[in-house]
Structure formats: C-alpha cells, structure tokens
C-alpha cells in the first residue's frame, strides 16, 4: 500500500513540475534555445528583413567578433537568431534579454528574441575563445532613428570652441571666468594685460597669437610660465582668436 502511495505522490510531483514548465513557457514567453541539426552552419552573416518588425539574422561568431557587429532594428521587432561559428566554440549572450546561445562548430543554434524597449544591447561572448575573448562583442541598436552616417573627419569646419578642446587649451583656461592655472578666456579679448615685468599691453589679435605660439614671451602677472609653445596651423589659430573675441 505504501509503495502505491509513494508512486502516486511521485507521479503527481513530476506532473506538477512539467505543468509549471509548460506554464512558464506559455505565460512568460520563455523560449528554450534549440540546436538545429538539419541546418548547415552559415558561413556568411546575413540580415533578412522578413516584414515589418520581423528579422532573421544569421550571426557568425569568429575570433574575435560577431558578424554582423552592429544590427539595427526598430523597437517592437522580433528577431530570429541563427548562430554559427567560423572557428572555435563561442558563446553569445545579449545583455538585457534571455538570449544565451553557444556557437558550436558544425551546428546552428537558434533563439527568438523580441526587442520591446529602445536602446543599445550589448552582445558578448561568454565562452573563452582565445586571447581577445574579452574584447569580443557586438551591438544591437533598437531605435526608430535611421542608422547614423559614418562620422565625417572634422577637418573642414571645426569651430573655435572645438579647437580649444582639440589643442588642450581648455584644460588650463576657463571660458567663464572660473579660476584655473591659466588666465580665463572670458573677457580676455581687447582687455589690458599687466605682464610679469610690469608692462601693460592690450590683448589684440597679434598679442593672442603670440601668446599661443610663444607663451613665455609675455607672461601675465600672477601666472606661472607653464604653458607649452603651441604649433597651431594659421587657419586654426585665426579661428581660435576669432572665437576668443566672442567671449565677452
Ligand atoms: Cu568568443 Cu569568447
């Protein structure tokens, strides 16, 4: 009698566990990752837009990157991920989702993920795969905006403000009068400067240019001669001085 009861109790227990698993798959939409044995590993990465907010992505993991490295989808997209490896075993975890796949040689692993929230999702490798393992990462950009164009070299129209940062001026000279190692740029242009030797000069274009190129030639009273001589192309120098003129 006792055995029958134990068997009955064990059966109920197993059924209950199975029920909880089935329920959590339905209720929480948990997708159990699959290994697809009947699909040959993808050699090339591919993004297939199957419809509005539906993507199929063939990810290829290789030492030490994911292809595609950057994926752009709009919020609310469902993405079917097919993961292969081109070399050794890698892992693929998409931070902030429940996707955690293995990229195993000879196999394709699958997961479906829905991106409801906009944002940048980091894709990392979580299986040690060599010296650059820790740098192996990709990104999934979930955004309504079109992908940003590649950054243009900022040579053409750098503003005076940008140039001050570029040449490191703002490290020692404030723009708003805040005390700093060097004289502030605020109100500098056109002002009277008392130099360390007691002479007074006016901060004209020429004064400013000379102060930038040969700072030791005219140290303002109360400051240390610590500024390095700057080699700044004439165009940039002109732009900087024009900008200083605007800092009243
Ligand atoms: Cu790929 Cu670690």
JSON list of C-alpha atoms and ligand atoms in Angstrom, two decimals:
[
{"chain": "A", "resi": 1, "resn": "UNK", "atom": "CA", "xyz": [0.00, 0.00, 0.00]},
{"chain": "A", "resi": 2, "resn": "UNK", "atom": "CA", "xyz": [2.74, 2.35, 0.98]},
{"chain": "A", "resi": 3, "resn": "UNK", "atom": "CA", "xyz": [4.55, 1.77, -2.33]},
{"chain": "A", "resi": 4, "resn": "UNK", "atom": "CA", "xyz": [1.44, 2.67, -4.30]},
{"chain": "A", "resi": 5, "resn": "UNK", "atom": "CA", "xyz": [1.12, 5.90, -2.41]},
{"chain": "A", "resi": 6, "resn": "UNK", "atom": "CA", "xyz": [4.75, 6.76, -2.97]},
{"chain": "A", "resi": 7, "resn": "UNK", "atom": "CA", "xyz": [4.38, 6.07, -6.69]},
{"chain": "A", "resi": 8, "resn": "UNK", "atom": "CA", "xyz": [1.24, 8.21, -6.83]},
{"chain": "A", "resi": 9, "resn": "UNK", "atom": "CA", "xyz": [2.95, 11.04, -4.95]},
{"chain": "A", "resi": 10, "resn": "UNK", "atom": "CA", "xyz": [5.99, 10.87, -7.25]},
{"chain": "A", "resi": 11, "resn": "UNK", "atom": "CA", "xyz": [3.79, 10.90, -10.35]},
{"chain": "A", "resi": 12, "resn": "UNK", "atom": "CA", "xyz": [1.88, 13.95, -9.14]},
{"chain": "A", "resi": 13, "resn": "UNK", "atom": "CA", "xyz": [5.14, 15.66, -8.34]},
{"chain": "A", "resi": 14, "resn": "UNK", "atom": "CA", "xyz": [6.59, 15.03, -11.82]},
{"chain": "A", "resi": 15, "resn": "UNK", "atom": "CA", "xyz": [3.35, 16.16, -13.49]},
{"chain": "A", "resi": 16, "resn": "UNK", "atom": "CA", "xyz": [3.33, 19.30, -11.38]},
{"chain": "A", "resi": 17, "resn": "UNK", "atom": "CA", "xyz": [6.89, 20.16, -12.42]},
{"chain": "A", "resi": 18, "resn": "UNK", "atom": "CA", "xyz": [6.05, 19.57, -16.08]},
{"chain": "A", "resi": 19, "resn": "UNK", "atom": "CA", "xyz": [2.98, 21.74, -15.65]},
{"chain": "A", "resi": 20, "resn": "UNK", "atom": "CA", "xyz": [4.98, 24.58, -14.14]},
{"chain": "A", "resi": 21, "resn": "UNK", "atom": "CA", "xyz": [7.48, 24.42, -17.01]},
{"chain": "A", "resi": 22, "resn": "UNK", "atom": "CA", "xyz": [4.74, 24.37, -19.64]},
{"chain": "A", "resi": 23, "resn": "UNK", "atom": "CA", "xyz": [3.00, 27.25, -17.90]},
{"chain": "A", "resi": 24, "resn": "UNK", "atom": "CA", "xyz": [6.13, 29.37, -17.65]},
{"chain": "A", "resi": 25, "resn": "UNK", "atom": "CA", "xyz": [6.85, 28.83, -21.35]},
{"chain": "A", "resi": 26, "resn": "UNK", "atom": "CA", "xyz": [3.30, 29.99, -22.19]},
{"chain": "A", "resi": 27, "resn": "UNK", "atom": "CA", "xyz": [2.93, 32.77, -19.65]},
{"chain": "A", "resi": 28, "resn": "UNK", "atom": "CA", "xyz": [6.41, 34.28, -19.68]},
{"chain": "A", "resi": 29, "resn": "UNK", "atom": "CA", "xyz": [7.16, 33.52, -23.31]},
{"chain": "A", "resi": 30, "resn": "UNK", "atom": "CA", "xyz": [10.40, 31.82, -22.39]},
{"chain": "A", "resi": 31, "resn": "UNK", "atom": "CA", "xyz": [11.95, 30.34, -25.48]},
{"chain": "A", "resi": 32, "resn": "UNK", "atom": "CA", "xyz": [14.08, 27.34, -24.91]},
{"chain": "A", "resi": 33, "resn": "UNK", "atom": "CA", "xyz": [17.13, 27.67, -27.21]},
{"chain": "A", "resi": 34, "resn": "UNK", "atom": "CA", "xyz": [17.34, 24.97, -29.84]},
{"chain": "A", "resi": 35, "resn": "UNK", "atom": "CA", "xyz": [20.17, 23.27, -31.61]},
{"chain": "A", "resi": 36, "resn": "UNK", "atom": "CA", "xyz": [19.28, 22.80, -35.27]},
{"chain": "A", "resi": 37, "resn": "UNK", "atom": "CA", "xyz": [20.98, 19.73, -36.61]},
{"chain": "A", "resi": 38, "resn": "UNK", "atom": "CA", "xyz": [19.42, 19.85, -40.05]},
{"chain": "A", "resi": 39, "resn": "UNK", "atom": "CA", "xyz": [20.71, 23.33, -40.96]},
{"chain": "A", "resi": 40, "resn": "UNK", "atom": "CA", "xyz": [24.23, 23.71, -42.22]},
{"chain": "A", "resi": 41, "resn": "UNK", "atom": "CA", "xyz": [26.31, 26.34, -40.41]},
{"chain": "A", "resi": 42, "resn": "UNK", "atom": "CA", "xyz": [26.17, 29.73, -42.08]},
{"chain": "A", "resi": 43, "resn": "UNK", "atom": "CA", "xyz": [29.48, 30.91, -43.48]},
{"chain": "A", "resi": 44, "resn": "UNK", "atom": "CA", "xyz": [28.34, 34.48, -44.08]},
{"chain": "A", "resi": 45, "resn": "UNK", "atom": "CA", "xyz": [26.44, 36.74, -41.80]},
{"chain": "A", "resi": 46, "resn": "UNK", "atom": "CA", "xyz": [23.12, 37.94, -43.11]},
{"chain": "A", "resi": 47, "resn": "UNK", "atom": "CA", "xyz": [20.24, 40.15, -42.04]},
{"chain": "A", "resi": 48, "resn": "UNK", "atom": "CA", "xyz": [16.94, 39.29, -43.69]},
{"chain": "A", "resi": 49, "resn": "UNK", "atom": "CA", "xyz": [14.04, 41.67, -43.16]},
{"chain": "A", "resi": 50, "resn": "UNK", "atom": "CA", "xyz": [11.08, 39.36, -43.43]},
{"chain": "A", "resi": 51, "resn": "UNK", "atom": "CA", "xyz": [8.47, 42.00, -42.85]},
{"chain": "A", "resi": 52, "resn": "UNK", "atom": "CA", "xyz": [7.64, 44.92, -40.60]},
{"chain": "A", "resi": 53, "resn": "UNK", "atom": "CA", "xyz": [9.39, 44.28, -37.29]},
{"chain": "A", "resi": 54, "resn": "UNK", "atom": "CA", "xyz": [10.40, 40.78, -38.32]},
{"chain": "A", "resi": 55, "resn": "UNK", "atom": "CA", "xyz": [14.02, 39.90, -38.89]},
{"chain": "A", "resi": 56, "resn": "UNK", "atom": "CA", "xyz": [16.00, 36.77, -39.46]},
{"chain": "A", "resi": 57, "resn": "UNK", "atom": "CA", "xyz": [19.66, 37.22, -38.62]},
{"chain": "A", "resi": 58, "resn": "UNK", "atom": "CA", "xyz": [22.41, 34.78, -39.41]},
{"chain": "A", "resi": 59, "resn": "UNK", "atom": "CA", "xyz": [25.08, 35.55, -36.87]},
{"chain": "A", "resi": 60, "resn": "UNK", "atom": "CA", "xyz": [28.59, 34.25, -37.44]},
{"chain": "A", "resi": 61, "resn": "UNK", "atom": "CA", "xyz": [30.89, 34.20, -34.44]},
{"chain": "A", "resi": 62, "resn": "UNK", "atom": "CA", "xyz": [34.60, 34.15, -35.10]},
{"chain": "A", "resi": 63, "resn": "UNK", "atom": "CA", "xyz": [37.79, 35.12, -33.31]},
{"chain": "A", "resi": 64, "resn": "UNK", "atom": "CA", "xyz": [37.07, 37.74, -32.04]},
{"chain": "A", "resi": 65, "resn": "UNK", "atom": "CA", "xyz": [33.94, 39.35, -33.29]},
{"chain": "A", "resi": 66, "resn": "UNK", "atom": "CA", "xyz": [30.34, 38.82, -34.12]},
{"chain": "A", "resi": 67, "resn": "UNK", "atom": "CA", "xyz": [29.07, 39.37, -37.62]},
{"chain": "A", "resi": 68, "resn": "UNK", "atom": "CA", "xyz": [27.06, 41.48, -38.06]},
{"chain": "A", "resi": 69, "resn": "UNK", "atom": "CA", "xyz": [28.89, 43.57, -35.46]},
{"chain": "A", "resi": 70, "resn": "UNK", "atom": "CA", "xyz": [26.08, 46.11, -35.48]},
{"chain": "A", "resi": 71, "resn": "UNK", "atom": "CA", "xyz": [22.46, 45.31, -36.04]},
{"chain": "A", "resi": 72, "resn": "UNK", "atom": "CA", "xyz": [19.76, 47.97, -36.32]},
{"chain": "A", "resi": 73, "resn": "UNK", "atom": "CA", "xyz": [16.13, 47.10, -35.66]},
{"chain": "A", "resi": 74, "resn": "UNK", "atom": "CA", "xyz": [13.11, 49.17, -34.74]},
{"chain": "A", "resi": 75, "resn": "UNK", "atom": "CA", "xyz": [11.51, 48.82, -31.30]},
{"chain": "A", "resi": 76, "resn": "UNK", "atom": "CA", "xyz": [8.97, 46.01, -31.09]},
{"chain": "A", "resi": 77, "resn": "UNK", "atom": "CA", "xyz": [10.91, 43.83, -33.51]},
{"chain": "A", "resi": 78, "resn": "UNK", "atom": "CA", "xyz": [11.03, 40.09, -33.27]},
{"chain": "A", "resi": 79, "resn": "UNK", "atom": "CA", "xyz": [14.39, 38.70, -34.31]},
{"chain": "A", "resi": 80, "resn": "UNK", "atom": "CA", "xyz": [15.12, 35.08, -35.15]},
{"chain": "A", "resi": 81, "resn": "UNK", "atom": "CA", "xyz": [18.76, 34.43, -34.47]},
{"chain": "A", "resi": 82, "resn": "UNK", "atom": "CA", "xyz": [20.64, 31.64, -36.17]},
{"chain": "A", "resi": 83, "resn": "UNK", "atom": "CA", "xyz": [24.11, 31.37, -34.76]},
{"chain": "A", "resi": 84, "resn": "UNK", "atom": "CA", "xyz": [27.10, 29.61, -36.31]},
{"chain": "A", "resi": 85, "resn": "UNK", "atom": "CA", "xyz": [30.79, 29.78, -35.65]},
{"chain": "A", "resi": 86, "resn": "UNK", "atom": "CA", "xyz": [33.55, 30.12, -38.23]},
{"chain": "A", "resi": 87, "resn": "UNK", "atom": "CA", "xyz": [36.20, 28.68, -35.95]},
{"chain": "A", "resi": 88, "resn": "UNK", "atom": "CA", "xyz": [36.09, 27.62, -32.31]},
{"chain": "A", "resi": 89, "resn": "UNK", "atom": "CA", "xyz": [33.27, 27.47, -29.79]},
{"chain": "A", "resi": 90, "resn": "UNK", "atom": "CA", "xyz": [31.97, 30.87, -28.74]},
{"chain": "A", "resi": 91, "resn": "UNK", "atom": "CA", "xyz": [29.14, 32.00, -26.57]},
{"chain": "A", "resi": 92, "resn": "UNK", "atom": "CA", "xyz": [26.59, 34.65, -27.46]},
{"chain": "A", "resi": 93, "resn": "UNK", "atom": "CA", "xyz": [24.75, 36.49, -24.78]},
{"chain": "A", "resi": 94, "resn": "UNK", "atom": "CA", "xyz": [22.59, 39.50, -25.48]},
{"chain": "A", "resi": 95, "resn": "UNK", "atom": "CA", "xyz": [22.67, 41.53, -22.30]},
{"chain": "A", "resi": 96, "resn": "UNK", "atom": "CA", "xyz": [19.23, 42.58, -21.14]},
{"chain": "A", "resi": 97, "resn": "UNK", "atom": "CA", "xyz": [17.48, 39.66, -22.87]},
{"chain": "A", "resi": 98, "resn": "UNK", "atom": "CA", "xyz": [17.27, 35.96, -22.12]},
{"chain": "A", "resi": 99, "resn": "UNK", "atom": "CA", "xyz": [19.32, 35.05, -25.20]},
{"chain": "A", "resi": 100, "resn": "UNK", "atom": "CA", "xyz": [22.31, 32.97, -24.20]},
{"chain": "A", "resi": 101, "resn": "UNK", "atom": "CA", "xyz": [23.47, 30.72, -27.01]},
{"chain": "A", "resi": 102, "resn": "UNK", "atom": "CA", "xyz": [26.50, 28.63, -27.81]},
{"chain": "A", "resi": 103, "resn": "UNK", "atom": "CA", "xyz": [28.18, 28.85, -31.18]},
{"chain": "A", "resi": 104, "resn": "UNK", "atom": "CA", "xyz": [29.39, 25.32, -31.69]},
{"chain": "A", "resi": 105, "resn": "UNK", "atom": "CA", "xyz": [31.44, 24.18, -34.70]},
{"chain": "A", "resi": 106, "resn": "UNK", "atom": "CA", "xyz": [29.28, 22.27, -37.14]},
{"chain": "A", "resi": 107, "resn": "UNK", "atom": "CA", "xyz": [25.97, 23.33, -35.63]},
{"chain": "A", "resi": 108, "resn": "UNK", "atom": "CA", "xyz": [23.48, 26.15, -35.83]},
{"chain": "A", "resi": 109, "resn": "UNK", "atom": "CA", "xyz": [21.80, 27.37, -32.68]},
{"chain": "A", "resi": 110, "resn": "UNK", "atom": "CA", "xyz": [18.57, 29.25, -32.67]},
{"chain": "A", "resi": 111, "resn": "UNK", "atom": "CA", "xyz": [16.77, 31.66, -30.44]},
{"chain": "A", "resi": 112, "resn": "UNK", "atom": "CA", "xyz": [13.96, 34.14, -30.90]},
{"chain": "A", "resi": 113, "resn": "UNK", "atom": "CA", "xyz": [14.07, 37.46, -29.15]},
{"chain": "A", "resi": 114, "resn": "UNK", "atom": "CA", "xyz": [11.68, 40.39, -29.10]},
{"chain": "A", "resi": 115, "resn": "UNK", "atom": "CA", "xyz": [13.06, 43.88, -28.51]},
{"chain": "A", "resi": 116, "resn": "UNK", "atom": "CA", "xyz": [10.31, 45.94, -26.94]},
{"chain": "A", "resi": 117, "resn": "UNK", "atom": "CA", "xyz": [12.46, 48.65, -25.44]},
{"chain": "A", "resi": 118, "resn": "UNK", "atom": "CA", "xyz": [14.60, 51.01, -27.45]},
{"chain": "A", "resi": 119, "resn": "UNK", "atom": "CA", "xyz": [18.26, 51.07, -26.55]},
{"chain": "A", "resi": 120, "resn": "UNK", "atom": "CA", "xyz": [21.64, 49.61, -27.30]},
{"chain": "A", "resi": 121, "resn": "UNK", "atom": "CA", "xyz": [22.00, 45.96, -26.45]},
{"chain": "A", "resi": 122, "resn": "UNK", "atom": "CA", "xyz": [25.46, 44.58, -25.89]},
{"chain": "A", "resi": 123, "resn": "UNK", "atom": "CA", "xyz": [26.27, 41.21, -27.44]},
{"chain": "A", "resi": 124, "resn": "UNK", "atom": "CA", "xyz": [29.08, 39.43, -25.63]},
{"chain": "A", "resi": 125, "resn": "UNK", "atom": "CA", "xyz": [30.95, 36.18, -25.94]},
{"chain": "A", "resi": 126, "resn": "UNK", "atom": "CA", "xyz": [30.76, 34.20, -22.75]},
{"chain": "A", "resi": 127, "resn": "UNK", "atom": "CA", "xyz": [32.81, 31.18, -23.72]},
{"chain": "A", "resi": 128, "resn": "UNK", "atom": "CA", "xyz": [36.58, 31.53, -23.51]},
{"chain": "A", "resi": 129, "resn": "UNK", "atom": "CA", "xyz": [37.86, 31.53, -27.09]},
{"chain": "A", "resi": 130, "resn": "UNK", "atom": "CA", "xyz": [41.40, 32.90, -27.00]},
{"chain": "A", "resi": 131, "resn": "UNK", "atom": "CA", "xyz": [43.40, 35.94, -26.03]},
{"chain": "A", "resi": 132, "resn": "UNK", "atom": "CA", "xyz": [40.90, 38.51, -27.31]},
{"chain": "A", "resi": 133, "resn": "UNK", "atom": "CA", "xyz": [37.87, 36.72, -25.87]},
{"chain": "A", "resi": 134, "resn": "UNK", "atom": "CA", "xyz": [37.11, 39.58, -23.52]},
{"chain": "A", "resi": 135, "resn": "UNK", "atom": "CA", "xyz": [37.01, 42.06, -26.41]},
{"chain": "A", "resi": 136, "resn": "UNK", "atom": "CA", "xyz": [34.62, 40.00, -28.48]},
{"chain": "A", "resi": 137, "resn": "UNK", "atom": "CA", "xyz": [31.42, 41.98, -28.59]},
{"chain": "A", "resi": 138, "resn": "UNK", "atom": "CA", "xyz": [28.75, 43.34, -30.88]},
{"chain": "A", "resi": 139, "resn": "UNK", "atom": "CA", "xyz": [25.79, 45.64, -30.57]},
{"chain": "A", "resi": 140, "resn": "UNK", "atom": "CA", "xyz": [22.13, 45.59, -31.39]},
{"chain": "A", "resi": 141, "resn": "UNK", "atom": "CA", "xyz": [20.68, 49.06, -31.76]},
{"chain": "A", "resi": 142, "resn": "UNK", "atom": "CA", "xyz": [16.96, 49.14, -31.13]},
{"chain": "A", "resi": 143, "resn": "UNK", "atom": "CA", "xyz": [15.94, 52.53, -32.42]},
{"chain": "A", "resi": 144, "resn": "UNK", "atom": "CA", "xyz": [13.43, 54.33, -34.60]},
{"chain": "A", "resi": 145, "resn": "UNK", "atom": "CA", "xyz": [16.11, 56.57, -36.00]},
{"chain": "A", "resi": 146, "resn": "UNK", "atom": "CA", "xyz": [17.88, 55.55, -39.16]},
{"chain": "A", "resi": 147, "resn": "UNK", "atom": "CA", "xyz": [21.43, 54.34, -38.64]},
{"chain": "A", "resi": 148, "resn": "UNK", "atom": "CA", "xyz": [23.84, 57.20, -38.18]},
{"chain": "A", "resi": 149, "resn": "UNK", "atom": "CA", "xyz": [26.07, 58.03, -41.12]},
{"chain": "A", "resi": 150, "resn": "UNK", "atom": "CA", "xyz": [29.74, 57.27, -40.54]},
{"chain": "A", "resi": 151, "resn": "UNK", "atom": "CA", "xyz": [31.45, 60.17, -38.78]},
{"chain": "A", "resi": 152, "resn": "UNK", "atom": "CA", "xyz": [32.98, 62.73, -41.13]},
{"chain": "A", "resi": 153, "resn": "UNK", "atom": "CA", "xyz": [36.51, 63.87, -40.45]},
{"chain": "A", "resi": 154, "resn": "UNK", "atom": "CA", "xyz": [36.06, 67.13, -38.58]},
{"chain": "A", "resi": 155, "resn": "UNK", "atom": "CA", "xyz": [38.72, 68.98, -40.54]},
{"chain": "A", "resi": 156, "resn": "UNK", "atom": "CA", "xyz": [36.63, 71.35, -42.60]},
{"chain": "A", "resi": 157, "resn": "UNK", "atom": "CA", "xyz": [34.59, 73.42, -40.20]},
{"chain": "A", "resi": 158, "resn": "UNK", "atom": "CA", "xyz": [35.93, 72.95, -36.71]},
{"chain": "A", "resi": 159, "resn": "UNK", "atom": "CA", "xyz": [34.57, 75.70, -34.52]},
{"chain": "A", "resi": 160, "resn": "UNK", "atom": "CA", "xyz": [36.82, 77.80, -32.33]},
{"chain": "A", "resi": 161, "resn": "UNK", "atom": "CA", "xyz": [35.29, 76.12, -29.31]},
{"chain": "A", "resi": 162, "resn": "UNK", "atom": "CA", "xyz": [36.20, 72.67, -30.65]},
{"chain": "A", "resi": 163, "resn": "UNK", "atom": "CA", "xyz": [39.72, 73.81, -31.46]},
{"chain": "A", "resi": 164, "resn": "UNK", "atom": "CA", "xyz": [40.27, 74.99, -27.90]},
{"chain": "A", "resi": 165, "resn": "UNK", "atom": "CA", "xyz": [39.42, 71.48, -26.75]},
{"chain": "A", "resi": 166, "resn": "UNK", "atom": "CA", "xyz": [41.42, 69.88, -29.52]},
{"chain": "A", "resi": 167, "resn": "UNK", "atom": "CA", "xyz": [44.62, 71.70, -28.63]},
{"chain": "A", "resi": 168, "resn": "UNK", "atom": "CA", "xyz": [44.06, 71.22, -24.93]},
{"chain": "A", "resi": 169, "resn": "UNK", "atom": "CA", "xyz": [43.65, 74.94, -24.16]},
{"chain": "A", "resi": 170, "resn": "UNK", "atom": "CA", "xyz": [40.54, 74.43, -22.06]},
{"chain": "A", "resi": 171, "resn": "UNK", "atom": "CA", "xyz": [42.49, 72.20, -19.68]},
{"chain": "A", "resi": 172, "resn": "UNK", "atom": "CA", "xyz": [44.10, 75.34, -18.20]},
{"chain": "A", "resi": 173, "resn": "UNK", "atom": "CA", "xyz": [41.93, 78.25, -19.40]},
{"chain": "A", "resi": 174, "resn": "UNK", "atom": "CA", "xyz": [38.31, 78.57, -18.42]},
{"chain": "A", "resi": 175, "resn": "UNK", "atom": "CA", "xyz": [35.72, 80.10, -20.72]},
{"chain": "A", "resi": 176, "resn": "UNK", "atom": "CA", "xyz": [33.52, 81.53, -18.00]},
{"chain": "A", "resi": 177, "resn": "UNK", "atom": "CA", "xyz": [35.91, 83.23, -15.60]},
{"chain": "A", "resi": 178, "resn": "UNK", "atom": "CA", "xyz": [36.42, 80.24, -13.32]},
{"chain": "A", "resi": 179, "resn": "UNK", "atom": "CA", "xyz": [39.91, 80.49, -11.77]},
{"chain": "A", "resi": 180, "resn": "UNK", "atom": "CA", "xyz": [42.25, 78.00, -13.44]},
{"chain": "A", "resi": 181, "resn": "UNK", "atom": "CA", "xyz": [46.02, 77.54, -13.97]},
{"chain": "A", "resi": 182, "resn": "UNK", "atom": "CA", "xyz": [45.98, 79.96, -16.88]},
{"chain": "A", "resi": 183, "resn": "UNK", "atom": "CA", "xyz": [44.12, 83.24, -17.36]},
{"chain": "A", "resi": 184, "resn": "UNK", "atom": "CA", "xyz": [40.46, 82.81, -18.20]},
{"chain": "A", "resi": 185, "resn": "UNK", "atom": "CA", "xyz": [39.38, 83.45, -21.79]},
{"chain": "A", "resi": 186, "resn": "UNK", "atom": "CA", "xyz": [36.30, 85.33, -20.65]},
{"chain": "A", "resi": 187, "resn": "UNK", "atom": "CA", "xyz": [36.65, 88.99, -21.40]},
{"chain": "A", "resi": 188, "resn": "UNK", "atom": "CA", "xyz": [40.24, 88.48, -22.46]},
{"chain": "A", "resi": 189, "resn": "UNK", "atom": "CA", "xyz": [39.98, 89.88, -25.94]},
{"chain": "A", "resi": 190, "resn": "UNK", "atom": "CA", "xyz": [40.70, 93.59, -26.05]},
{"chain": "A", "resi": 191, "resn": "UNK", "atom": "CA", "xyz": [41.45, 93.79, -22.33]},
{"chain": "A", "resi": 192, "resn": "UNK", "atom": "CA", "xyz": [44.52, 95.41, -20.77]},
{"chain": "A", "resi": 193, "resn": "UNK", "atom": "CA", "xyz": [47.05, 92.85, -19.55]},
{"chain": "A", "resi": 194, "resn": "UNK", "atom": "CA", "xyz": [49.67, 93.57, -16.93]},
{"chain": "A", "resi": 195, "resn": "UNK", "atom": "CA", "xyz": [52.70, 91.44, -17.63]},
{"chain": "A", "resi": 196, "resn": "UNK", "atom": "CA", "xyz": [55.11, 89.93, -15.12]},
{"chain": "A", "resi": 197, "resn": "UNK", "atom": "CA", "xyz": [57.68, 92.62, -15.99]},
{"chain": "A", "resi": 198, "resn": "UNK", "atom": "CA", "xyz": [55.17, 95.36, -15.18]},
{"chain": "A", "resi": 199, "resn": "UNK", "atom": "CA", "xyz": [54.41, 96.38, -18.75]},
{"chain": "A", "resi": 200, "resn": "UNK", "atom": "CA", "xyz": [50.82, 96.78, -19.83]},
{"chain": "A", "resi": 201, "resn": "UNK", "atom": "CA", "xyz": [49.62, 95.51, -23.19]},
{"chain": "A", "resi": 202, "resn": "UNK", "atom": "CA", "xyz": [46.28, 95.17, -24.92]},
{"chain": "A", "resi": 203, "resn": "UNK", "atom": "CA", "xyz": [45.04, 91.71, -25.89]},
{"chain": "A", "resi": 204, "resn": "UNK", "atom": "CA", "xyz": [44.83, 92.23, -29.63]},
{"chain": "A", "resi": 205, "resn": "UNK", "atom": "CA", "xyz": [44.84, 89.57, -32.33]},
{"chain": "A", "resi": 206, "resn": "UNK", "atom": "CA", "xyz": [48.62, 89.77, -32.53]},
{"chain": "A", "resi": 207, "resn": "UNK", "atom": "CA", "xyz": [49.04, 89.58, -28.77]},
{"chain": "A", "resi": 208, "resn": "UNK", "atom": "CA", "xyz": [46.83, 86.49, -28.58]},
{"chain": "A", "resi": 209, "resn": "UNK", "atom": "CA", "xyz": [48.55, 84.78, -31.47]},
{"chain": "A", "resi": 210, "resn": "UNK", "atom": "CA", "xyz": [51.94, 85.45, -29.97]},
{"chain": "A", "resi": 211, "resn": "UNK", "atom": "CA", "xyz": [50.76, 84.26, -26.56]},
{"chain": "A", "resi": 212, "resn": "UNK", "atom": "CA", "xyz": [49.68, 80.97, -28.09]},
{"chain": "A", "resi": 213, "resn": "UNK", "atom": "CA", "xyz": [52.80, 80.38, -30.16]},
{"chain": "A", "resi": 214, "resn": "UNK", "atom": "CA", "xyz": [55.39, 81.83, -27.75]},
{"chain": "A", "resi": 215, "resn": "UNK", "atom": "CA", "xyz": [53.71, 81.87, -24.37]},
{"chain": "A", "resi": 216, "resn": "UNK", "atom": "CA", "xyz": [56.93, 82.61, -22.48]},
{"chain": "A", "resi": 217, "resn": "UNK", "atom": "CA", "xyz": [57.38, 85.91, -24.33]},
{"chain": "A", "resi": 218, "resn": "UNK", "atom": "CA", "xyz": [54.63, 87.65, -22.37]},
{"chain": "A", "resi": 219, "resn": "UNK", "atom": "CA", "xyz": [53.63, 86.08, -19.06]},
{"chain": "A", "resi": 220, "resn": "UNK", "atom": "CA", "xyz": [50.70, 87.76, -17.39]},
{"chain": "A", "resi": 221, "resn": "UNK", "atom": "CA", "xyz": [51.39, 88.93, -13.86]},
{"chain": "A", "resi": 222, "resn": "UNK", "atom": "CA", "xyz": [50.43, 86.37, -11.24]},
{"chain": "A", "resi": 223, "resn": "UNK", "atom": "CA", "xyz": [50.70, 83.34, -13.52]},
{"chain": "A", "resi": 224, "resn": "UNK", "atom": "CA", "xyz": [53.47, 80.77, -13.83]},
{"chain": "A", "resi": 225, "resn": "UNK", "atom": "CA", "xyz": [55.27, 80.30, -17.16]},
{"chain": "A", "resi": 226, "resn": "UNK", "atom": "CA", "xyz": [54.00, 76.74, -17.56]},
{"chain": "A", "resi": 227, "resn": "UNK", "atom": "CA", "xyz": [52.25, 76.89, -20.90]},
{"chain": "A", "resi": 228, "resn": "UNK", "atom": "CA", "xyz": [53.91, 74.93, -23.69]},
{"chain": "A", "resi": 229, "resn": "UNK", "atom": "CA", "xyz": [54.53, 76.67, -27.01]},
{"chain": "A", "resi": 230, "resn": "UNK", "atom": "CA", "xyz": [51.82, 75.56, -29.42]},
{"chain": "A", "resi": 231, "resn": "UNK", "atom": "CA", "xyz": [52.25, 74.77, -33.06]},
{"chain": "A", "resi": 232, "resn": "UNK", "atom": "CA", "xyz": [48.87, 75.54, -34.50]},
{"chain": "A", "resi": 233, "resn": "UNK", "atom": "CA", "xyz": [48.19, 75.90, -38.23]},
{"chain": "A", "resi": 234, "resn": "UNK", "atom": "CA", "xyz": [47.44, 79.53, -39.20]},
{"chain": "A", "resi": 235, "resn": "UNK", "atom": "CA", "xyz": [43.82, 78.72, -40.13]},
{"chain": "A", "resi": 236, "resn": "UNK", "atom": "CA", "xyz": [43.12, 77.19, -36.74]},
{"chain": "A", "resi": 237, "resn": "UNK", "atom": "CA", "xyz": [44.93, 79.97, -34.96]},
{"chain": "A", "resi": 238, "resn": "UNK", "atom": "CA", "xyz": [42.78, 82.52, -36.76]},
{"chain": "A", "resi": 239, "resn": "UNK", "atom": "CA", "xyz": [39.60, 80.63, -35.88]},
{"chain": "A", "resi": 240, "resn": "UNK", "atom": "CA", "xyz": [40.64, 80.41, -32.23]},
{"chain": "A", "resi": 241, "resn": "UNK", "atom": "CA", "xyz": [41.35, 84.13, -31.95]},
{"chain": "A", "resi": 242, "resn": "UNK", "atom": "CA", "xyz": [38.06, 84.95, -33.65]},
{"chain": "A", "resi": 243, "resn": "UNK", "atom": "CA", "xyz": [36.32, 82.76, -31.13]},
{"chain": "A", "resi": 244, "resn": "UNK", "atom": "CA", "xyz": [38.11, 84.38, -28.19]},
{"chain": "A", "resi": 245, "resn": "UNK", "atom": "CA", "xyz": [36.82, 87.70, -29.43]},
{"chain": "A", "resi": 246, "resn": "UNK", "atom": "CA", "xyz": [33.26, 86.46, -28.83]},
{"chain": "A", "resi": 247, "resn": "UNK", "atom": "CA", "xyz": [33.92, 85.58, -25.18]},
{"chain": "A", "resi": 248, "resn": "UNK", "atom": "CA", "xyz": [32.93, 88.87, -23.65]},
{"chain": "B", "resi": 1, "resn": "LIG", "atom": "CU1", "xyz": [34.40, 34.29, -28.50]},
{"chain": "B", "resi": 1, "resn": "LIG", "atom": "CU2", "xyz": [34.99, 34.26, -26.25]}
]
